[in-house]
Amino acid sequence: MGNEAKSKSSLPVPGGCVSWWQQTTRSFPYLSHNENETVPKSSKYVVIGSGIAGGLTTFQLIENGVPAEDIVILEARDAASGASSRNAGHVRPDAFRGFQVYEKVHGRDQALKIIANERLVFEKVDEFVKKHGVPCDFNPATTFDVCMTKEFADFNARSLKLYADAGGDISHVKFYEGEDAKKRTGVRQAVTAYEWPAGSSHPAKLAQWLLTQSIEKGTGFFTHCPATSVVKSASSTADKTLWDVVTPRGTVTAATVVHCTNAFAPHLLPQLSSFVTPNRAQAHAIIPPPSLSGTKIMPSTMSLRHELRHFYSVAQRKADGIIILGAPIASPNVSEAAYEARFTSDDSTFNEEIQKDAWGNFQACFPDLREEKLRHGEGLQGTWTGIVAMTPDSVPFVGPVDGLPGQWICAGFNGHGMARIFTCAPGVAKLILGGAWEDTGLPECFEMTSERLVKLERGTVGSVFEPPQLKP
Ligand SMILES: Cc1cc2nc3c(=O)[nH]c(=O)nc-3n(C[C@H](O)[C@H](O)[C@H](O)COP(=O)(O)OP(=O)(O)OC[C@H]3O[C@@H](n4cnc5c(N)ncnc54)[C@H](O)[C@@H]3O)c2cc1C
């Protein structure tokens, strides 16, 4: 099935399931902020979407001089109730693996920039959290790519070589094989392993902190208030285009509209219908047994990789020892039907086959988690889903929306936003305030140019990513 056929342009469904991140932040005071209020008739800026992209774009606009009260944020459901409060918690830059695929799609120069940008994001998150004292359990550590098969070990070795030969910096990547790989990772099936700096965080706490800063400075925040359309306002003049952002609780007219709607972007921007595909991803929370508790918690996060699309992400939280397990995009152990069930924007439920596969694989890697060894209260605690936004060329859409002056986008994070938003959102804020693309420091291939859309339309890119890959 092609991306076009899979794409379902919709609003977030009401009644999404409650992730572990959401379960542990129920007292957030702005969770349902202004849920019954009508929206103001006008605002200079309207940001649509209150995930990390919307929250950080707003934060950056204010940091750069925009009065907080000139901004309104609209959110279709609870505060930050999209992927930002449903992910696997990894802030895990791709150190080299994706290079060979990015090079085929975007060329060597852009591929090098994409990988370098991910490393920069990790540094930016670290810097931001420390500078502002953000209480989001951010844990800068290292991560392992654990190659579980000879085939994947060969793939990763090739990726590393290609990246290094192209001039990519691998000085921060450590390599282990055989017994050393098993010992370092604690995974007895490990063939080889690579280790580099990465971190994990409580993504809902991060998103909520960002929103709080803006709300408490005066930004208007309206939850349960979906933008249902954005149309040219009758109050536009020859010199200035204004936009009517229509919601069930009134219409707010703005000169600047920022789409931070990720997988739901095509609902308001139908020109993206073929290029932003909602894809349901699943994650699990696990209560560890004593052998993975106390001083024995895993110091590094990891990705247990069997094939390019068959992998499981693992992050044990330093704050409380809870293990967050991300499910694979595709596993030979799940049926075609379970795989196809991913192509939805409905996050109200999860898939039991995918749960069984992810949990079973994890138990095989860490035998102390086998059912017969667990006490009541240990083991699988919860399962949830969220919707990620896949693009055919595996990079986000950032910048001005062509042909719609005053509309901007920061979306399409390919299941990898925690490793991208912290450069993309500041980038889009700079552009909105008059900066040039060069000022953003972002890879040029992230820009939402009409040339890029034409290329995607012609299908000249994207086949290597069919179906698109999700990276932890
Ligand atoms: C199970 C899972 C595991 C993941 N694991 C990782 C990981 O470990 N590392 C990583 O880097 N990334 C991961 N991701 C991806 C990451 O969560 C996303 O890339 C990131 O959160 C995107 O942030 P965002 O703000 O762009 O989108 P979102 O957080 O989805 O925010 C978009 C918001 O817009 C709102 N919205 C949409 N349309 C409208 C509208 N018309 N009107 C009003 N509001 C609207 C939505 O309700 C939503 O709150 C994972 C995602 C999932 C689901």
XYZ file of C-alpha atoms and ligand atoms in Angstrom:
525
model
C 0.000 0.000 0.000
C 1.419 3.432 -0.890
C 1.636 6.338 1.496
C -1.239 8.079 -0.226
C -3.584 5.182 0.366
C -2.517 4.847 3.978
C -2.797 8.552 4.792
C -5.878 9.449 6.799
C -6.323 13.140 7.309
C -8.220 13.569 10.580
C -8.352 15.404 13.859
C -7.069 13.611 16.974
C -9.722 11.132 18.129
C -11.497 11.997 21.386
C -10.721 9.569 24.194
C -7.148 8.582 23.407
C -5.814 5.967 25.842
C -3.833 7.191 28.861
C -0.085 6.575 28.650
C 2.150 5.959 31.648
C 3.479 9.523 31.232
C -0.076 10.843 31.415
C -0.959 8.573 34.333
C 1.909 10.074 36.331
C 1.036 13.735 35.594
C -2.696 13.828 36.306
C -2.363 16.867 38.576
C -0.967 19.167 35.883
C -3.044 22.303 36.569
C -3.371 23.306 32.904
C -4.384 19.828 31.690
C -7.872 20.968 30.656
C -7.220 24.697 30.717
C -10.011 26.889 29.314
C -11.840 23.785 28.125
C -15.177 25.593 27.954
C -14.080 29.154 27.196
C -14.630 30.818 23.852
C -11.478 31.778 21.979
C -10.552 35.473 21.538
C -11.636 37.120 18.298
C -8.056 37.930 17.353
C -4.485 37.245 18.323
C -1.251 38.155 16.562
C -0.036 34.559 16.694
C -1.945 31.284 16.828
C -0.006 28.088 17.508
C -2.000 24.944 16.715
C -0.933 21.934 18.779
C 0.454 21.835 22.327
C 3.041 19.052 22.064
C 6.746 19.695 22.485
C 6.861 21.354 19.035
C 4.027 23.790 19.847
C 5.244 24.367 23.400
C 8.841 25.041 22.381
C 7.926 27.221 19.376
C 5.817 29.396 21.690
C 8.572 29.466 24.324
C 11.110 30.549 21.690
C 8.858 33.261 20.251
C 8.504 34.725 23.745
C 12.248 34.398 24.448
C 12.848 36.366 21.264
C 10.648 39.283 22.237
C 7.073 38.374 21.292
C 4.753 39.402 24.154
C 3.292 36.188 25.612
C -0.218 37.654 25.543
C 0.034 38.043 21.734
C -0.029 34.235 21.375
C -2.901 31.764 21.556
C -2.282 28.002 21.626
C -5.112 25.712 20.506
C -5.154 22.064 21.518
C -7.679 19.500 20.273
C -7.679 17.406 23.486
C -5.944 17.636 26.900
C -2.709 19.622 27.147
C 0.098 17.907 25.195
C -1.954 14.782 24.720
C -0.383 13.762 21.393
C 2.828 11.826 20.756
C 4.742 14.096 23.136
C 2.972 12.479 26.098
C 2.934 8.990 24.616
C 6.425 8.235 23.395
C 9.197 5.954 24.594
C 11.115 8.703 26.377
C 14.313 8.434 24.365
C 16.304 11.519 23.406
C 18.479 9.393 21.193
C 20.356 10.911 18.292
C 21.082 8.673 15.344
C 24.895 8.471 15.489
C 25.491 6.947 12.032
C 22.942 4.187 11.245
C 20.567 6.222 9.090
C 23.369 7.754 7.033
C 23.318 5.231 4.190
C 19.576 5.623 3.747
C 19.578 9.429 4.057
C 22.428 9.609 1.546
C 20.350 7.776 -1.061
C 17.406 10.128 -0.569
C 19.001 13.490 0.174
C 22.621 13.217 -0.968
C 25.821 13.055 1.038
C 25.950 16.650 2.254
C 22.401 16.654 3.604
C 22.806 13.179 5.112
C 25.845 14.393 7.055
C 23.860 17.431 8.218
C 20.873 15.299 9.314
C 23.057 13.133 11.546
C 24.985 16.138 12.898
C 21.683 17.888 13.690
C 20.540 14.950 15.842
C 23.698 15.117 17.908
C 23.172 18.849 18.311
C 19.590 18.269 19.525
C 20.801 16.027 22.340
C 23.275 18.745 23.397
C 20.547 21.407 23.145
C 18.094 19.425 25.299
C 20.817 18.852 27.893
C 21.745 22.541 27.871
C 18.101 23.713 27.985
C 17.096 21.422 30.847
C 20.126 22.470 32.910
C 19.777 26.194 32.133
C 16.101 26.325 33.101
C 16.120 23.587 35.731
C 13.321 21.744 33.916
C 11.967 18.970 36.189
C 11.515 16.385 33.410
C 13.725 13.567 34.736
C 16.208 14.194 31.937
C 19.022 11.705 32.263
C 21.992 12.313 29.985
C 23.823 9.000 29.698
C 24.732 6.709 26.837
C 22.783 4.379 24.600
C 23.570 1.039 22.965
C 22.604 -0.142 19.523
C 22.549 -3.851 20.342
C 22.895 -5.898 17.146
C 20.991 -9.113 17.827
C 21.725 -10.840 14.499
C 24.778 -11.250 12.300
C 22.835 -9.596 9.439
C 22.102 -6.482 11.448
C 25.656 -6.406 12.823
C 26.875 -6.332 9.178
C 24.358 -3.616 8.260
C 25.453 -1.407 11.134
C 29.148 -1.988 10.421
C 28.532 -0.885 6.826
C 26.626 2.200 8.001
C 29.434 3.216 10.340
C 32.039 2.794 7.603
C 30.036 4.741 5.009
C 29.412 7.544 7.484
C 33.075 7.720 8.524
C 34.277 7.545 4.886
C 31.992 10.476 4.059
C 33.698 12.530 6.756
C 31.143 11.953 9.525
C 32.450 12.236 13.088
C 32.426 8.904 14.907
C 34.859 9.853 17.663
C 32.058 9.552 20.245
C 30.951 6.050 19.139
C 32.368 2.987 20.946
C 32.215 -0.521 19.466
C 32.027 -3.890 21.260
C 31.756 -7.432 19.937
C 31.280 -11.002 21.153
C 31.524 -11.520 24.912
C 32.379 -7.855 25.448
C 29.120 -6.778 23.734
C 27.103 -9.241 25.868
C 28.776 -8.097 29.083
C 28.498 -4.368 28.419
C 24.837 -4.487 27.410
C 23.645 -7.295 29.679
C 21.964 -8.871 26.615
C 23.092 -12.421 26.101
C 22.015 -12.503 22.429
C 24.180 -9.474 21.507
C 26.455 -10.061 18.508
C 27.964 -6.567 18.470
C 27.066 -3.272 20.144
C 27.712 0.416 19.586
C 27.547 3.002 22.357
C 27.246 6.800 22.179
C 25.882 9.687 24.268
C 22.070 9.900 24.513
C 19.453 10.461 27.159
C 15.916 9.907 28.282
C 13.285 12.138 29.797
C 9.701 12.255 31.022
C 8.331 13.785 27.809
C 4.974 14.831 29.280
C 6.711 16.726 32.081
C 8.894 18.469 29.509
C 5.895 19.419 27.359
C 3.911 20.588 30.376
C 6.802 22.681 31.684
C 7.097 24.433 28.318
C 3.366 25.205 28.245
C 3.396 26.439 31.840
C 6.107 29.016 31.107
C 4.058 30.607 28.335
C 0.670 30.372 30.059
C 2.010 31.990 33.223
C 3.440 34.863 31.172
C 0.048 35.499 29.549
C -0.336 33.185 26.556
C -3.926 32.068 25.961
C -4.226 28.286 26.045
C -7.416 26.532 24.971
C -7.735 22.763 25.405
C -10.411 20.541 23.842
C -10.531 23.181 21.135
C -9.543 21.747 17.735
C -8.831 24.099 14.861
C -11.190 22.753 12.231
C -10.075 24.995 9.364
C -7.797 27.906 8.573
C -9.206 30.218 5.911
C -8.255 33.614 4.507
C -9.966 36.263 6.607
C -12.331 38.824 5.135
C -10.439 41.386 7.213
C -7.256 40.828 5.155
C -5.977 43.923 3.359
C -3.970 44.381 0.170
C -0.832 44.636 2.316
C -1.556 42.001 4.912
C -3.121 38.562 4.778
C -4.978 37.521 7.903
C -6.212 34.008 8.704
C -9.404 32.903 10.395
C -8.655 29.892 12.562
C -12.035 28.256 13.041
C -12.812 26.242 16.180
C -16.038 24.914 17.724
C -15.699 27.691 20.335
C -15.266 30.647 18.003
C -12.942 31.951 15.330
C -9.638 33.620 16.106
C -8.135 35.856 13.424
C -4.351 35.987 13.233
C -1.563 37.217 10.982
C 0.678 34.315 11.965
C -0.464 30.712 12.285
C 1.962 27.943 13.217
C 0.995 24.330 12.511
C 2.553 22.153 15.238
C 0.071 19.359 14.609
C 2.507 16.619 13.602
C 0.590 13.562 12.307
C -2.593 15.624 12.028
C -1.087 18.373 9.857
C -2.943 17.319 6.663
C -6.325 18.019 8.248
C -5.647 21.759 8.014
C -3.095 21.561 5.189
C -4.552 19.073 2.699
C -1.599 19.629 0.356
C 0.289 17.396 2.823
C -2.236 14.548 2.654
C 0.065 12.311 0.644
C 3.185 13.287 2.535
C 2.358 13.149 6.240
C 1.111 9.707 7.186
C -0.285 8.942 10.641
C 1.214 5.785 12.033
C 0.320 4.291 15.414
C 3.256 3.369 17.627
C 3.080 1.427 20.882
C 5.000 1.511 24.143
C 4.927 -0.340 27.474
C 5.833 0.376 31.108
C 7.482 -2.392 33.114
C 8.080 -2.647 36.857
C 11.523 -4.247 37.253
C 12.360 -7.216 39.466
C 15.177 -6.853 42.071
C 17.889 -7.819 39.542
C 17.069 -4.624 37.601
C 16.284 -2.406 40.598
C 18.172 -0.261 43.113
C 21.833 0.034 42.156
C 21.293 -2.557 39.391
C 19.195 -0.391 37.088
C 20.440 -0.180 33.499
C 22.682 2.910 33.267
C 22.261 3.203 29.483
C 19.250 3.086 27.217
C 19.276 0.676 24.303
C 17.785 -0.406 21.040
C 17.565 -4.174 20.618
C 17.958 -4.484 16.855
C 17.137 -7.591 14.870
C 16.575 -5.884 11.504
C 16.247 -2.308 10.278
C 12.533 -2.236 11.098
C 12.480 -4.982 13.708
C 13.805 -3.421 16.897
C 12.709 -2.620 20.453
C 13.710 0.504 22.378
C 14.504 0.229 26.083
C 14.948 3.073 28.551
C 15.065 2.427 32.270
C 14.267 5.598 34.158
C 16.847 6.770 36.681
C 14.103 8.623 38.581
C 12.066 5.544 39.550
C 13.483 2.476 37.784
C 10.442 2.035 35.537
C 11.432 0.471 32.204
C 9.856 1.957 29.083
C 9.771 -0.509 26.202
C 9.043 0.683 22.675
C 7.563 -1.781 20.182
C 8.968 -2.461 16.720
C 7.584 -1.117 13.444
C 7.527 -4.594 12.045
C 8.262 -7.946 13.594
C 8.153 -11.361 11.931
C 6.222 -12.509 15.015
C 3.131 -10.404 14.374
C 0.499 -10.939 11.706
C -0.029 -8.814 8.641
C -3.258 -7.609 10.269
C -1.382 -6.369 13.363
C 1.130 -4.621 11.121
C -1.584 -2.980 9.029
C -3.408 -1.867 12.195
C -0.632 0.702 12.627
C -1.972 2.824 9.786
C -4.490 4.760 11.814
C -4.753 8.003 13.739
C -6.740 6.302 16.510
C -4.718 6.114 19.750
C -7.618 5.000 21.940
C -6.482 1.370 22.014
C -3.414 -0.865 21.594
C -2.595 -4.063 19.748
C -2.312 -7.228 21.841
C -0.142 -9.093 19.340
C 2.380 -6.260 19.315
C 2.303 -6.168 23.118
C 2.911 -9.922 23.321
C 5.787 -9.740 20.855
C 7.509 -6.773 22.548
C 7.118 -8.155 26.067
C 8.129 -11.674 24.960
C 11.255 -10.388 23.222
C 12.204 -8.390 26.300
C 11.703 -11.401 28.570
C 13.919 -13.451 26.243
C 16.667 -10.832 26.581
C 16.236 -10.451 30.354
C 15.138 -13.866 31.673
C 14.575 -12.543 35.211
C 11.430 -10.944 33.768
C 9.870 -14.301 32.863
C 6.377 -14.632 34.351
C 7.278 -17.475 36.728
C 9.993 -15.333 38.333
C 7.920 -12.198 38.878
C 6.163 -11.200 42.071
C 2.723 -9.649 42.064
C 3.262 -6.007 41.137
C 6.307 -6.631 38.960
C 6.349 -6.969 35.177
C 4.188 -5.400 32.500
C 2.298 -2.513 34.050
C 0.734 -0.739 31.103
C 0.548 -0.433 27.338
C -0.399 2.586 25.276
C -0.259 3.965 21.767
C 0.363 7.314 20.129
C 0.371 8.631 16.612
C 3.625 9.452 14.859
C 3.924 11.396 11.601
C 5.836 9.684 8.834
C 7.070 11.523 5.754
C 8.209 9.718 2.591
C 11.691 11.262 2.748
C 12.008 10.659 6.517
C 12.628 14.294 7.467
C 10.223 16.857 8.971
C 8.490 19.806 7.334
C 9.749 23.083 8.748
C 9.271 26.698 7.672
C 6.789 28.786 5.696
C 3.823 27.079 4.085
C 4.196 27.836 0.402
C 1.439 30.047 -0.999
C -0.102 30.819 2.411
C 1.750 33.912 3.691
C 1.842 34.004 7.468
C 1.329 30.241 7.889
C 4.235 28.149 9.171
C 4.819 24.506 9.954
C 6.968 22.455 12.333
C 5.752 18.864 11.969
C 6.406 15.436 10.490
C 8.939 14.070 12.958
C 8.979 10.433 11.789
C 8.685 8.987 15.288
C 11.865 10.807 16.210
C 10.817 14.223 17.446
C 12.673 14.117 20.745
C 15.857 14.063 18.660
C 14.721 16.805 16.293
C 12.307 19.318 17.816
C 14.906 21.140 19.890
C 16.492 22.534 16.730
C 13.378 22.647 14.494
C 11.129 24.663 16.848
C 13.773 27.333 17.595
C 14.422 27.334 13.838
C 10.804 28.009 12.904
C 10.592 30.736 15.590
C 13.635 32.442 14.030
C 12.070 32.263 10.559
C 8.767 33.697 11.818
C 10.656 36.614 13.339
C 12.351 37.415 10.035
C 15.426 35.198 10.079
C 16.820 33.456 7.018
C 17.058 29.670 6.640
C 20.838 29.877 7.268
C 20.063 31.294 10.731
C 18.261 28.112 11.699
C 21.302 25.889 11.165
C 18.903 23.151 10.011
C 19.564 20.809 7.083
C 18.068 22.424 3.970
C 16.112 19.248 3.197
C 13.837 19.969 6.223
C 12.363 23.036 4.534
C 8.817 22.703 3.202
C 9.598 24.018 -0.274
C 7.336 23.551 -3.276
C 10.289 21.812 -5.038
C 10.350 19.227 -2.248
C 6.613 18.630 -2.552
C 6.917 18.237 -6.333
C 9.721 15.699 -5.874
C 7.632 13.791 -3.337
C 4.612 13.978 -5.634
C 6.599 12.470 -8.484
C 7.687 9.713 -6.153
C 11.340 10.323 -6.983
C 12.202 9.910 -3.316
C 10.904 7.696 -0.623
C 11.027 4.180 -2.000
C 13.870 3.208 0.329
C 11.628 4.123 3.234
C 8.584 2.145 2.118
C 7.117 1.468 4.590
C 8.640 4.351 6.542
C 10.899 3.511 9.435
C 10.368 4.505 13.021
C 13.445 5.215 15.022
C 13.550 5.312 18.805
C 4.773 5.118 21.159
C 5.710 6.209 20.695
C 7.068 6.120 20.959
C 7.924 7.138 20.560
N 9.216 7.102 20.983
C 10.033 8.123 20.705
C 11.334 8.168 21.250
O 11.706 7.334 22.085
N 12.167 9.164 20.855
C 11.753 10.134 19.970
O 12.571 10.974 19.585
N 10.495 10.176 19.540
C 9.632 9.201 19.873
N 8.352 9.235 19.430
C 7.925 10.364 18.597
C 7.750 11.655 19.379
O 6.877 11.422 20.456
C 7.184 12.713 18.444
O 8.049 12.871 17.334
C 7.031 14.069 19.120
O 6.396 13.967 20.352
C 6.258 15.005 18.204
O 5.940 16.175 18.923
P 4.942 17.205 18.291
O 4.773 18.302 19.246
O 5.373 17.528 16.904
O 3.595 16.371 18.097
P 2.489 15.935 19.166
O 3.058 15.712 20.492
O 1.703 14.844 18.530
O 1.627 17.241 19.266
C 0.702 17.632 18.273
C -0.496 18.184 19.026
O -1.357 18.826 18.101
C -2.698 18.577 18.513
N -3.526 18.803 17.326
C -3.477 18.151 16.148
N -4.348 18.685 15.273
C -4.940 19.715 15.904
C -5.913 20.679 15.518
N -6.426 20.694 14.278
N -6.304 21.594 16.430
C -5.770 21.626 17.671
N -4.842 20.736 18.083
C -4.427 19.807 17.205
C -2.655 17.137 18.987
O -3.747 16.828 19.811
C -1.316 17.100 19.704
O -1.428 17.403 21.075
C 7.444 8.242 19.813
C 6.085 8.352 19.565
C 5.214 7.352 20.004
C 3.750 7.516 19.738
